[in-house]
Short mmCIF file of C-alpha atoms in Angstrom, two decimals:
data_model
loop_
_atom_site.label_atom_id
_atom_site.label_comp_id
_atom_site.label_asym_id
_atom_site.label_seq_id
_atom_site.Cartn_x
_atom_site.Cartn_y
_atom_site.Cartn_z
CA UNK H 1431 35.37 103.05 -89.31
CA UNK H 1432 38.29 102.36 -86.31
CA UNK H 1433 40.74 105.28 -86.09
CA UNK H 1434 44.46 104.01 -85.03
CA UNK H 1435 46.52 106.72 -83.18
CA UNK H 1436 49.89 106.38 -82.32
CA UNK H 1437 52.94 107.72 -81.60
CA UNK H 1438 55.16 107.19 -84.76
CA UNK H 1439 56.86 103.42 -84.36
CA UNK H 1440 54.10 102.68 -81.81
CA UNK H 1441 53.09 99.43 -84.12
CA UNK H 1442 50.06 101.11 -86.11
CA UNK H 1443 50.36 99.39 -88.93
CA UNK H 1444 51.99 96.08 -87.68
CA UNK H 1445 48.27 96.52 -86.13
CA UNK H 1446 46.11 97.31 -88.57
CA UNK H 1447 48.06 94.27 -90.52
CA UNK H 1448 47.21 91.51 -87.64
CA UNK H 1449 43.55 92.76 -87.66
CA UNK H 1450 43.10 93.35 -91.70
CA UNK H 1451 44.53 89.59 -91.66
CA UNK H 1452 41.27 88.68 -89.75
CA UNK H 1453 39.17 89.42 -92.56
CA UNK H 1454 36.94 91.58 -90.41
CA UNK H 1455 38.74 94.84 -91.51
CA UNK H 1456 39.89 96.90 -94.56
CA UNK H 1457 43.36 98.63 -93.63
CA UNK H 1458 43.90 102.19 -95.44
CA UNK H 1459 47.29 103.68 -94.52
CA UNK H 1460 47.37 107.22 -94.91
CA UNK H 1461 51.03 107.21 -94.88
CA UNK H 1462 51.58 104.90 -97.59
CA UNK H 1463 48.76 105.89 -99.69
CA UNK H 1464 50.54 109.60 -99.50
CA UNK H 1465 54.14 108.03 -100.27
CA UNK H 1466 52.72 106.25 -102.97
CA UNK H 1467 50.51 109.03 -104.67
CA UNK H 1468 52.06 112.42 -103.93
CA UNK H 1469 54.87 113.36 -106.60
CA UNK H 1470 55.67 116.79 -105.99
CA UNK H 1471 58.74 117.12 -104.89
CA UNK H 1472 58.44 119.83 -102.13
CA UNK H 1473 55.65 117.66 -100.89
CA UNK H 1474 57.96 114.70 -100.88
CA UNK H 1475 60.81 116.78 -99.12
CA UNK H 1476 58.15 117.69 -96.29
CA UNK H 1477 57.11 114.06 -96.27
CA UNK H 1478 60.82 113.05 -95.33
CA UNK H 1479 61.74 115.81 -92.95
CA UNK H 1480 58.70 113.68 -91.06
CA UNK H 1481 56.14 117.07 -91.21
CA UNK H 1482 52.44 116.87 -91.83
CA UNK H 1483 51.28 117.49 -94.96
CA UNK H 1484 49.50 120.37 -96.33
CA UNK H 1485 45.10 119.52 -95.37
CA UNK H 1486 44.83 121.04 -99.03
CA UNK H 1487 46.61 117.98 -100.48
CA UNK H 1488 46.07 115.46 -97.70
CA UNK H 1489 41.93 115.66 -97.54
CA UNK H 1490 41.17 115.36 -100.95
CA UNK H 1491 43.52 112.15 -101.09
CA UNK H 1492 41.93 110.49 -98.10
CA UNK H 1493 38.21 111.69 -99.17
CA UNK H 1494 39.04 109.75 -102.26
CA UNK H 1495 40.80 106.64 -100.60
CA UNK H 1496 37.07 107.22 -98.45
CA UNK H 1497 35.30 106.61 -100.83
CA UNK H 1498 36.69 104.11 -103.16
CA UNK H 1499 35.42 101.22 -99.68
CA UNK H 1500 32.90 103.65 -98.33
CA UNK H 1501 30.54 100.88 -99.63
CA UNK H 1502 32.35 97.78 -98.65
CA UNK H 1503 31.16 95.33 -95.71
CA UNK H 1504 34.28 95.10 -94.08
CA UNK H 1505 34.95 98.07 -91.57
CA UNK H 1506 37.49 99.93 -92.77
CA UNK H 1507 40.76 100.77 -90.03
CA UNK H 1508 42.15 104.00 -90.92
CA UNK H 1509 45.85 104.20 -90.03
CA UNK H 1510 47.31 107.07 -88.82
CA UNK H 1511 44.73 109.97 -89.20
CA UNK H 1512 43.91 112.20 -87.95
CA UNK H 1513 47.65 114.15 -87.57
CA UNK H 1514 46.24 117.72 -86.95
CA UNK H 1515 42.62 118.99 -85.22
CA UNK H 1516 41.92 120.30 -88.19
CA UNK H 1517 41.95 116.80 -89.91
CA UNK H 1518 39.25 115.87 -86.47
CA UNK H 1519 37.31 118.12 -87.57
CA UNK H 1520 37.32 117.62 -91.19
CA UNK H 1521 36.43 113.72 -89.99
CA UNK H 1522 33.69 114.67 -87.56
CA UNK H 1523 32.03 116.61 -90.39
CA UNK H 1524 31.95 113.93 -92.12
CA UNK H 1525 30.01 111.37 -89.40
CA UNK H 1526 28.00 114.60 -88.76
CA UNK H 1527 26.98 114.12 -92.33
CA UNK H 1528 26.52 110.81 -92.40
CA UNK H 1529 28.99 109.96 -94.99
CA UNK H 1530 31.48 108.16 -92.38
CA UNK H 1531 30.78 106.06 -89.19
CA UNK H 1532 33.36 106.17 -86.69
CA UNK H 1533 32.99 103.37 -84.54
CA UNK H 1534 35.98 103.44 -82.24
CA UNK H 1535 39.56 105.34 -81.92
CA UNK H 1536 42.21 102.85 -80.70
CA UNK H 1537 45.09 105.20 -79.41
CA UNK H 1538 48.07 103.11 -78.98
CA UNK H 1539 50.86 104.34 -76.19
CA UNK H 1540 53.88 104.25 -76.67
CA UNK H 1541 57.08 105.75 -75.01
CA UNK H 1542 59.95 107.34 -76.97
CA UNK H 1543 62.32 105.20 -75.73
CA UNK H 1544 60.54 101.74 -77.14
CA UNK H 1545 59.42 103.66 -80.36
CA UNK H 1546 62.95 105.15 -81.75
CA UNK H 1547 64.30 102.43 -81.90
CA UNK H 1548 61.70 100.41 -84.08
CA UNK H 1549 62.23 103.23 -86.17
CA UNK H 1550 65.57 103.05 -87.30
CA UNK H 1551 65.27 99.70 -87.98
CA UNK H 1552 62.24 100.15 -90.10
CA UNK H 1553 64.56 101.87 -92.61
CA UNK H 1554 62.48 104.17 -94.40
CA UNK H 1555 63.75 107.51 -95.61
CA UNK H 1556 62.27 109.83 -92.93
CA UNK H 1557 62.97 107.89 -90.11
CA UNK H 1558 66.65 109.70 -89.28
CA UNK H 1559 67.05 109.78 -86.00
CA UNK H 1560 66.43 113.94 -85.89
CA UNK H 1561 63.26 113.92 -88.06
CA UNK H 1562 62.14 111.27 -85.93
CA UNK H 1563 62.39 113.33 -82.37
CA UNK H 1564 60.59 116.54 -84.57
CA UNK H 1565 57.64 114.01 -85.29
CA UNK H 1566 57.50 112.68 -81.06
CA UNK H 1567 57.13 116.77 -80.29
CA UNK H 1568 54.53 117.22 -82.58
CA UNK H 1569 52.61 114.01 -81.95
CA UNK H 1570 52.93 115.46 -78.07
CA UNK H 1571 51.70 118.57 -78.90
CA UNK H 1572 49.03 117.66 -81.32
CA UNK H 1573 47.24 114.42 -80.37
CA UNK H 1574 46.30 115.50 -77.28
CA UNK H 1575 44.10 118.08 -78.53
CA UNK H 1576 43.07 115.54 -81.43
CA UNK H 1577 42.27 112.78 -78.80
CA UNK H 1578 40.06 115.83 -76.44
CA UNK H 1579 38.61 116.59 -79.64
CA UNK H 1580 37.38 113.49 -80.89
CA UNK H 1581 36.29 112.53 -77.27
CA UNK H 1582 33.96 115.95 -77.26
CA UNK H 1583 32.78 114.47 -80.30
CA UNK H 1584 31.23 111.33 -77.98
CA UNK H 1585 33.61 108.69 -80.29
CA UNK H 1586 34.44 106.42 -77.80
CA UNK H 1587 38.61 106.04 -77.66
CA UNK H 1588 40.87 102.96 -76.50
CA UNK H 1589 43.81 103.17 -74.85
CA UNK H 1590 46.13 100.28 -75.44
CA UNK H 1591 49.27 99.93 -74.02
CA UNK H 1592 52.00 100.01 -77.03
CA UNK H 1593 55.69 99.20 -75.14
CA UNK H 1594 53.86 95.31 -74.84
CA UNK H 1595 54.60 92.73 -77.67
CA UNK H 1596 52.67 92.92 -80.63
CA UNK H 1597 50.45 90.23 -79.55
CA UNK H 1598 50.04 91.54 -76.12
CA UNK H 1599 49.20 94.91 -77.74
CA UNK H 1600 47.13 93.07 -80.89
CA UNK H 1601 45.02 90.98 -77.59
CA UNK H 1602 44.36 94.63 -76.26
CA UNK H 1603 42.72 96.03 -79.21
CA UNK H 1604 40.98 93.34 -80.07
CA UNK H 1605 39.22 93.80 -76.28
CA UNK H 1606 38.57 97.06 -77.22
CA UNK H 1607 36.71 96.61 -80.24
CA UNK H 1608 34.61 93.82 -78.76
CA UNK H 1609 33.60 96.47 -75.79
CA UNK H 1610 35.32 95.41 -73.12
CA UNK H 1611 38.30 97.91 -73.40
#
C-alpha cells in the first residue's frame, strides 16, 4: 500500500488518478468514499466546515474500504490518510499485524499560495475560501507529527515537490516508487 499526503489542493488525487490510470495501482479516496457513504447530517456539516472526522466513524469505513482489495494484485494508493496521529497509529497497527503492507508514503509539498487557488476552482462545497485556510493550519499542525510518526515507524516517505505541473510532479513520484526518490 502507497500513502499520498498532501496539503489540501496539493494534486492528491489528480495523482493517484495518473498512476491508477497505469494499471499498476488501485486508488481509494478516503475523501470521496466518506462524501459518498456518511449521511448523518452533523457528520456532513463537519465534513464541509473542512474538519476531520470523528476516528469512531472514519476507521471502521476505511477498515472496510481495506478490506474489500486487501486481496487484489494491484497495490492499492490510499489517498489522503492518514489526517490525525491517531489514524498513524491505527495504520501501523495494522502492518504490525500483518493485515496491511505499507510500501511507501509519497508526501506531496505544496505552498498555500499554489494550493488555494486550485481549490476554489475545484468547486466543491467545503472548499470556501475560510474553511479552506482552517484545513492549511491543521494540515501544518498535524502532518508533521503524522510524517515523524510514520518515519519512526521505518516506512520510507517521498517528498515530491507539489507547486510543479502535474506531470512534473506525476515524473517525481513515479521516481520515488521505483527507488530512486
Amino acid at each position: 500500500m502507497i500513502l499520498v499526503i498532501g496539503l489540501a489542493g496539493s494534486g492528491k488525487s489528480t495523482q493517484c488518478r495518473m498512476l491508477e490510470a497505469t494499471g499498476r495501482y488501485k486508488w481509494l479516496s478516503v475523501g470521496q468514499m466518506l462524501r459518498a457513504r456518511i449521511e448523518d447530517p452533523k457528520s456532513k456539516a463537519v465534513m464541509d466546515r473542512g474538519d476531520v472526522l470523528d476516528d469512531n466513524l472514519v476507521l471502521p469505513l476505511v477498515s472496510e474500504y481495506l478490506s474489500l482489495h486487501q486481496a487484489s494484485e494491484i497495490e492499492v494508493i490510499l489517498d489522503g490518510f492518514p489526517r490525525s496521529l491517531a489514524q498513524a497509529k491505527w495504520l501501523s497497527e495494522l502492518k504490525d499485524e500483518h493485515r496491511i503492507d505499507i510500501t511507501k508514503v509519497i508526501h506531496i509539498r505544496t505552498s498555500q499560495e499554489e494550493a488555494l487557488p486550485r481549490l476554489l476552482e475545484r468547486g466543491r462545497t467545503d472548499d470556501r475560501e475560510a474553511v479552506i485556510k482552517e484545513r492549511f493550519s491543521e494540515y501544518e499542525s498535524v502532518i508533521c507529527k503524522v510524517l515523524d510518526y510514520l518515519r519512526d515507524q521505518n516506512i520510507p516517505i517521498a517528498e515530491v515537490e507539489g507547486n510543479n505541473s502535474p506531470e512534473a510532479v506525476h515524473k517525481q513520484i513515479v521516481a520515488a516508487l521505483q527507488g530512486a526518490g
